Amino acid sequence: MNLLTVNQIDKSYEEYRVLDGMSLSIQEGEIYGLLGPNGAGKSTLLKIISGLLSFDRGDIKIGAFSLLDQPLEYKKLIGYVPDHPFLYNYLTAREYLDFISGLWGINEKGLIEGVLSTVRLAERGDTLITTYSHGMKQKLSLAAALLTKPRILILDEPLTGFDPPSAKFMKDFLREYVKARNSVLVTTHILEVAQHFCDRVGIIGEGKLVQELDQLGAFDSFEDLVISVMEESA
């Protein structure tokens, strides 16, 4: 069953078209990887799906909720973790999560402690964010994304700059997350991660989805195939 449906999305900046009839769907319980060269429109697409960037044509749905027609209900079902999260560095993690909860109108006892524990930051919850490493900031951004109990997590280059233990934590967490019929959409430049972590990948070029691949473990030359598709679509 499809959880996320992206239907014929166009996005232009003045006369430069970034996305041109972009369509894709992601199933419940699936980790979907988005691949493509720099400038292909990956980050733009993630921001549009997350409701952070407007678009010119098309629609996006999570289940029955349309981003155009039911934006508040839709956005509560999305958790977005950017590659460079914007955080208030002179707040503590608990203060930051309390602030984000307030923006959503969330007042659930124990929720902040729960998400801090989930991302393994409970012991550093009263430390200023400015002292955090890149990996810790990514974990805090993930904790903030989890506050609304989203059905879909969207992560832009989630493993970039992670040390091996943090990368393993992130992959293990996301695999558990989709077991509850949730879904994950990630971008990555690391093709080994795409092949061995994702259930399916979509390759985009010039603002369009040019090919999807599944059964990724069966490919002997996955890297060569992906690069070939990218070069053909350039």
GROMACS .gro file of C-alpha atoms in nm:
model
  234
    1MET     CA    1   0.000   0.000   0.000
    2ASN     CA    2   0.136   0.343  -0.095
    3LEU     CA    3   0.190   0.577   0.198
    4LEU     CA    4   0.341   0.870   0.005
    5THR     CA    5   0.234   0.968  -0.345
    6VAL     CA    6   0.409   1.247  -0.536
    7ASN     CA    7   0.211   1.336  -0.847
    8GLN     CA    8   0.344   1.545  -1.137
    9ILE     CA    9   0.533   1.807  -0.937
   10ASP     CA   10   0.679   2.104  -1.124
   11LYS     CA   11   0.913   2.356  -0.963
   12SER     CA   12   1.092   2.644  -1.133
   13TYR     CA   13   1.314   2.930  -1.022
   14GLU     CA   14   1.243   3.205  -1.273
   15GLU     CA   15   1.314   3.028  -1.605
   16TYR     CA   16   1.515   2.737  -1.459
   17ARG     CA   17   1.302   2.428  -1.409
   18VAL     CA   18   1.428   2.221  -1.115
   19LEU     CA   19   1.151   1.958  -1.114
   20ASP     CA   20   0.960   1.863  -1.427
   21GLY     CA   21   0.661   1.635  -1.376
   22MET     CA   22   0.823   1.453  -1.083
   23SER     CA   23   0.619   1.154  -0.970
   24LEU     CA   24   0.700   0.871  -0.731
   25SER     CA   25   0.535   0.662  -0.462
   26ILE     CA   26   0.666   0.505  -0.143
   27GLN     CA   27   0.504   0.206   0.021
   28GLU     CA   28   0.432   0.145   0.388
   29GLY     CA   29   0.728  -0.013   0.562
   30GLU     CA   30   0.975   0.087   0.291
   31ILE     CA   31   1.311   0.261   0.294
   32TYR     CA   32   1.337   0.447  -0.036
   33GLY     CA   33   1.664   0.600  -0.155
   34LEU     CA   34   1.679   0.896  -0.390
   35LEU     CA   35   1.991   0.913  -0.605
   36GLY     CA   36   2.110   1.160  -0.863
   37PRO     CA   37   2.393   1.396  -0.953
   38ASN     CA   38   2.438   1.732  -0.784
   39GLY     CA   39   2.176   1.974  -0.909
   40ALA     CA   40   1.931   1.702  -1.011
   41GLY     CA   41   1.665   1.833  -0.771
   42LYS     CA   42   1.692   1.587  -0.480
   43SER     CA   43   1.708   1.838  -0.195
   44THR     CA   44   1.444   2.056  -0.359
   45LEU     CA   45   1.211   1.757  -0.381
   46LEU     CA   46   1.264   1.670  -0.014
   47LYS     CA   47   1.184   2.026   0.093
   48ILE     CA   48   0.869   2.027  -0.120
   49ILE     CA   49   0.751   1.693   0.019
   50SER     CA   50   0.821   1.822   0.370
   51GLY     CA   51   0.602   2.126   0.309
   52LEU     CA   52   0.890   2.372   0.341
   53LEU     CA   53   0.898   2.487  -0.021
   54SER     CA   54   0.618   2.580  -0.257
   55PHE     CA   55   0.573   2.421  -0.599
   56ASP     CA   56   0.411   2.524  -0.924
   57ARG     CA   57   0.196   2.227  -1.020
   58GLY     CA   58   0.092   1.883  -0.898
   59ASP     CA   59   0.005   1.744  -0.555
   60ILE     CA   60   0.148   1.524  -0.282
   61LYS     CA   61  -0.045   1.293  -0.049
   62ILE     CA   62   0.029   1.094   0.261
   63GLY     CA   63  -0.248   0.840   0.271
   64ALA     CA   64  -0.565   1.042   0.213
   65PHE     CA   65  -0.417   1.377   0.325
   66SER     CA   66  -0.320   1.622   0.052
   67LEU     CA   67  -0.048   1.881   0.107
   68LEU     CA   68  -0.262   2.128  -0.087
   69ASP     CA   69  -0.598   2.057   0.075
   70GLN     CA   70  -0.508   1.943   0.430
   71PRO     CA   71  -0.165   2.097   0.494
   72LEU     CA   72  -0.169   2.082   0.876
   73GLU     CA   73  -0.276   1.717   0.893
   74TYR     CA   74  -0.026   1.632   0.619
   75LYS     CA   75   0.269   1.808   0.784
   76LYS     CA   76   0.213   1.632   1.117
   77LEU     CA   77   0.274   1.304   0.935
   78ILE     CA   78   0.614   1.418   0.803
   79GLY     CA   79   0.942   1.434   0.993
   80TYR     CA   80   1.223   1.613   0.809
   81VAL     CA   81   1.592   1.590   0.898
   82PRO     CA   82   1.803   1.818   0.673
   83ASP     CA   83   2.170   1.761   0.601
   84HIS     CA   84   2.261   2.080   0.791
   85PRO     CA   85   1.995   2.121   1.061
   86PHE     CA   86   1.907   2.468   1.184
   87LEU     CA   87   1.924   2.457   1.561
   88TYR     CA   88   1.929   2.720   1.834
   89ASN     CA   89   2.283   2.663   1.955
   90TYR     CA   90   2.247   2.847   2.284
   91LEU     CA   91   1.955   2.640   2.402
   92THR     CA   92   1.994   2.300   2.561
   93ALA     CA   93   1.849   2.000   2.381
   94ARG     CA   94   1.556   1.983   2.623
   95GLU     CA   95   1.485   2.354   2.581
   96TYR     CA   96   1.498   2.322   2.203
   97LEU     CA   97   1.261   2.024   2.197
   98ASP     CA   98   1.026   2.204   2.435
   99PHE     CA   99   1.026   2.500   2.196
  100ILE     CA  100   0.949   2.280   1.893
  101SER     CA  101   0.674   2.101   2.088
  102GLY     CA  102   0.517   2.437   2.163
  103LEU     CA  103   0.514   2.531   1.795
  104TRP     CA  104   0.315   2.215   1.724
  105GLY     CA  105   0.088   2.263   2.024
  106ILE     CA  106   0.212   1.937   2.174
  107ASN     CA  107   0.193   1.894   2.552
  108GLU     CA  108   0.241   1.523   2.605
  109LYS     CA  109   0.401   1.421   2.932
  110GLY     CA  110   0.722   1.228   2.884
  111LEU     CA  111   0.743   1.284   2.508
  112ILE     CA  112   1.061   1.492   2.514
  113GLU     CA  113   1.236   1.248   2.747
  114GLY     CA  114   1.121   0.966   2.523
  115VAL     CA  115   1.264   1.109   2.202
  116LEU     CA  116   1.588   1.209   2.376
  117SER     CA  117   1.623   0.852   2.499
  118THR     CA  118   1.541   0.716   2.153
  119VAL     CA  119   1.827   0.911   1.993
  120ARG     CA  120   2.061   0.845   2.287
  121LEU     CA  121   2.095   1.205   2.398
  122ALA     CA  122   1.919   1.186   2.735
  123GLU     CA  123   2.244   1.226   2.929
  124ARG     CA  124   2.333   1.537   2.726
  125GLY     CA  125   1.986   1.688   2.730
  126ASP     CA  126   2.086   1.979   2.954
  127THR     CA  127   2.400   2.062   2.756
  128LEU     CA  128   2.409   2.358   2.519
  129ILE     CA  129   2.364   2.253   2.157
  130THR     CA  130   2.666   2.461   2.054
  131THR     CA  131   2.888   2.199   2.222
  132TYR     CA  132   2.741   1.913   2.017
  133SER     CA  133   2.926   1.732   1.740
  134HIS     CA  134   2.775   1.711   1.391
  135GLY     CA  135   2.643   1.364   1.465
  136MET     CA  136   2.480   1.474   1.789
  137LYS     CA  137   2.313   1.767   1.612
  138GLN     CA  138   2.176   1.528   1.352
  139LYS     CA  139   2.038   1.309   1.631
  140LEU     CA  140   1.874   1.611   1.794
  141SER     CA  141   1.720   1.708   1.461
  142LEU     CA  142   1.586   1.354   1.436
  143ALA     CA  143   1.443   1.381   1.789
  144ALA     CA  144   1.262   1.702   1.690
  145ALA     CA  145   1.124   1.530   1.380
  146LEU     CA  146   0.985   1.249   1.597
  147LEU     CA  147   0.781   1.480   1.822
  148THR     CA  148   0.473   1.465   1.598
  149LYS     CA  149   0.496   1.084   1.567
  150PRO     CA  150   0.528   1.102   1.188
  151ARG     CA  151   0.446   0.822   0.946
  152ILE     CA  152   0.727   0.925   0.710
  153LEU     CA  153   1.080   1.037   0.792
  154ILE     CA  154   1.268   1.232   0.526
  155LEU     CA  155   1.643   1.255   0.567
  156ASP     CA  156   1.886   1.444   0.343
  157GLU     CA  157   2.227   1.272   0.347
  158PRO     CA  158   2.165   1.126   0.696
  159LEU     CA  159   2.498   0.945   0.735
  160THR     CA  160   2.732   1.219   0.614
  161GLY     CA  161   2.988   1.305   0.880
  162PHE     CA  162   2.882   1.025   1.115
  163ASP     CA  163   3.136   0.811   1.295
  164PRO     CA  164   3.076   0.433   1.261
  165PRO     CA  165   2.879   0.393   1.589
  166SER     CA  166   2.649   0.685   1.503
  167ALA     CA  167   2.598   0.557   1.148
  168LYS     CA  168   2.508   0.212   1.283
  169PHE     CA  169   2.264   0.368   1.530
  170MET     CA  170   2.091   0.565   1.255
  171LYS     CA  171   2.058   0.264   1.024
  172ASP     CA  172   1.934   0.038   1.304
  173PHE     CA  173   1.682   0.300   1.419
  174LEU     CA  174   1.540   0.353   1.071
  175ARG     CA  175   1.507  -0.022   1.010
  176GLU     CA  176   1.306  -0.051   1.332
  177TYR     CA  177   1.101   0.256   1.245
  178VAL     CA  178   0.969   0.109   0.920
  179LYS     CA  179   0.867  -0.215   1.094
  180ALA     CA  180   0.570  -0.019   1.235
  181ARG     CA  181   0.439   0.039   0.878
  182ASN     CA  182   0.612   0.376   0.862
  183SER     CA  183   0.830   0.479   0.568
  184VAL     CA  184   1.166   0.648   0.513
  185LEU     CA  185   1.288   0.860   0.222
  186VAL     CA  186   1.661   0.933   0.211
  187THR     CA  187   1.909   1.091  -0.024
  188THR     CA  188   2.266   0.967  -0.031
  189HIS     CA  189   2.576   0.992  -0.245
  190ILE     CA  190   2.711   0.670  -0.092
  191LEU     CA  191   2.602   0.400  -0.335
  192GLU     CA  192   2.702   0.118  -0.101
  193VAL     CA  193   2.459   0.258   0.157
  194ALA     CA  194   2.188   0.286  -0.107
  195GLN     CA  195   2.231  -0.075  -0.218
  196HIS     CA  196   2.253  -0.240   0.122
  197PHE     CA  197   2.025  -0.015   0.327
  198CYS     CA  198   1.737   0.080   0.095
  199ASP     CA  199   1.454  -0.141  -0.027
  200ARG     CA  200   1.421   0.056  -0.351
  201VAL     CA  201   1.600   0.347  -0.511
  202GLY     CA  202   1.487   0.609  -0.758
  203ILE     CA  203   1.736   0.787  -0.981
  204ILE     CA  204   1.650   1.140  -1.086
  205GLY     CA  205   1.800   1.352  -1.360
  206GLU     CA  206   1.701   1.691  -1.495
  207GLY     CA  207   1.411   1.708  -1.253
  208LYS     CA  208   1.250   1.378  -1.346
  209LEU     CA  209   1.247   1.024  -1.212
  210VAL     CA  210   1.438   0.835  -1.480
  211GLN     CA  211   1.458   0.486  -1.328
  212GLU     CA  212   1.365   0.285  -1.020
  213LEU     CA  213   1.549  -0.023  -0.898
  214ASP     CA  214   1.450  -0.289  -0.645
  215GLN     CA  215   1.599  -0.620  -0.525
  216LEU     CA  216   1.918  -0.420  -0.486
  217GLY     CA  217   2.123  -0.698  -0.332
  218ALA     CA  218   2.098  -0.897  -0.654
  219PHE     CA  219   2.308  -0.649  -0.855
  220ASP     CA  220   2.673  -0.744  -0.899
  221SER     CA  221   2.761  -0.404  -1.046
  222PHE     CA  222   2.512  -0.171  -0.876
  223GLU     CA  223   2.755   0.121  -0.877
  224ASP     CA  224   2.824   0.089  -1.250
  225LEU     CA  225   2.452   0.064  -1.326
  226VAL     CA  226   2.361   0.374  -1.125
  227ILE     CA  227   2.643   0.579  -1.276
  228SER     CA  228   2.543   0.467  -1.624
  229VAL     CA  229   2.182   0.576  -1.568
  230MET     CA  230   2.298   0.912  -1.430
  231GLU     CA  231   2.524   0.973  -1.728
  232GLU     CA  232   2.252   0.884  -1.976
  233SER     CA  233   2.007   1.123  -1.810
  234ALA     CA  234   2.253   1.414  -1.786
   0.00000   0.00000   0.00000
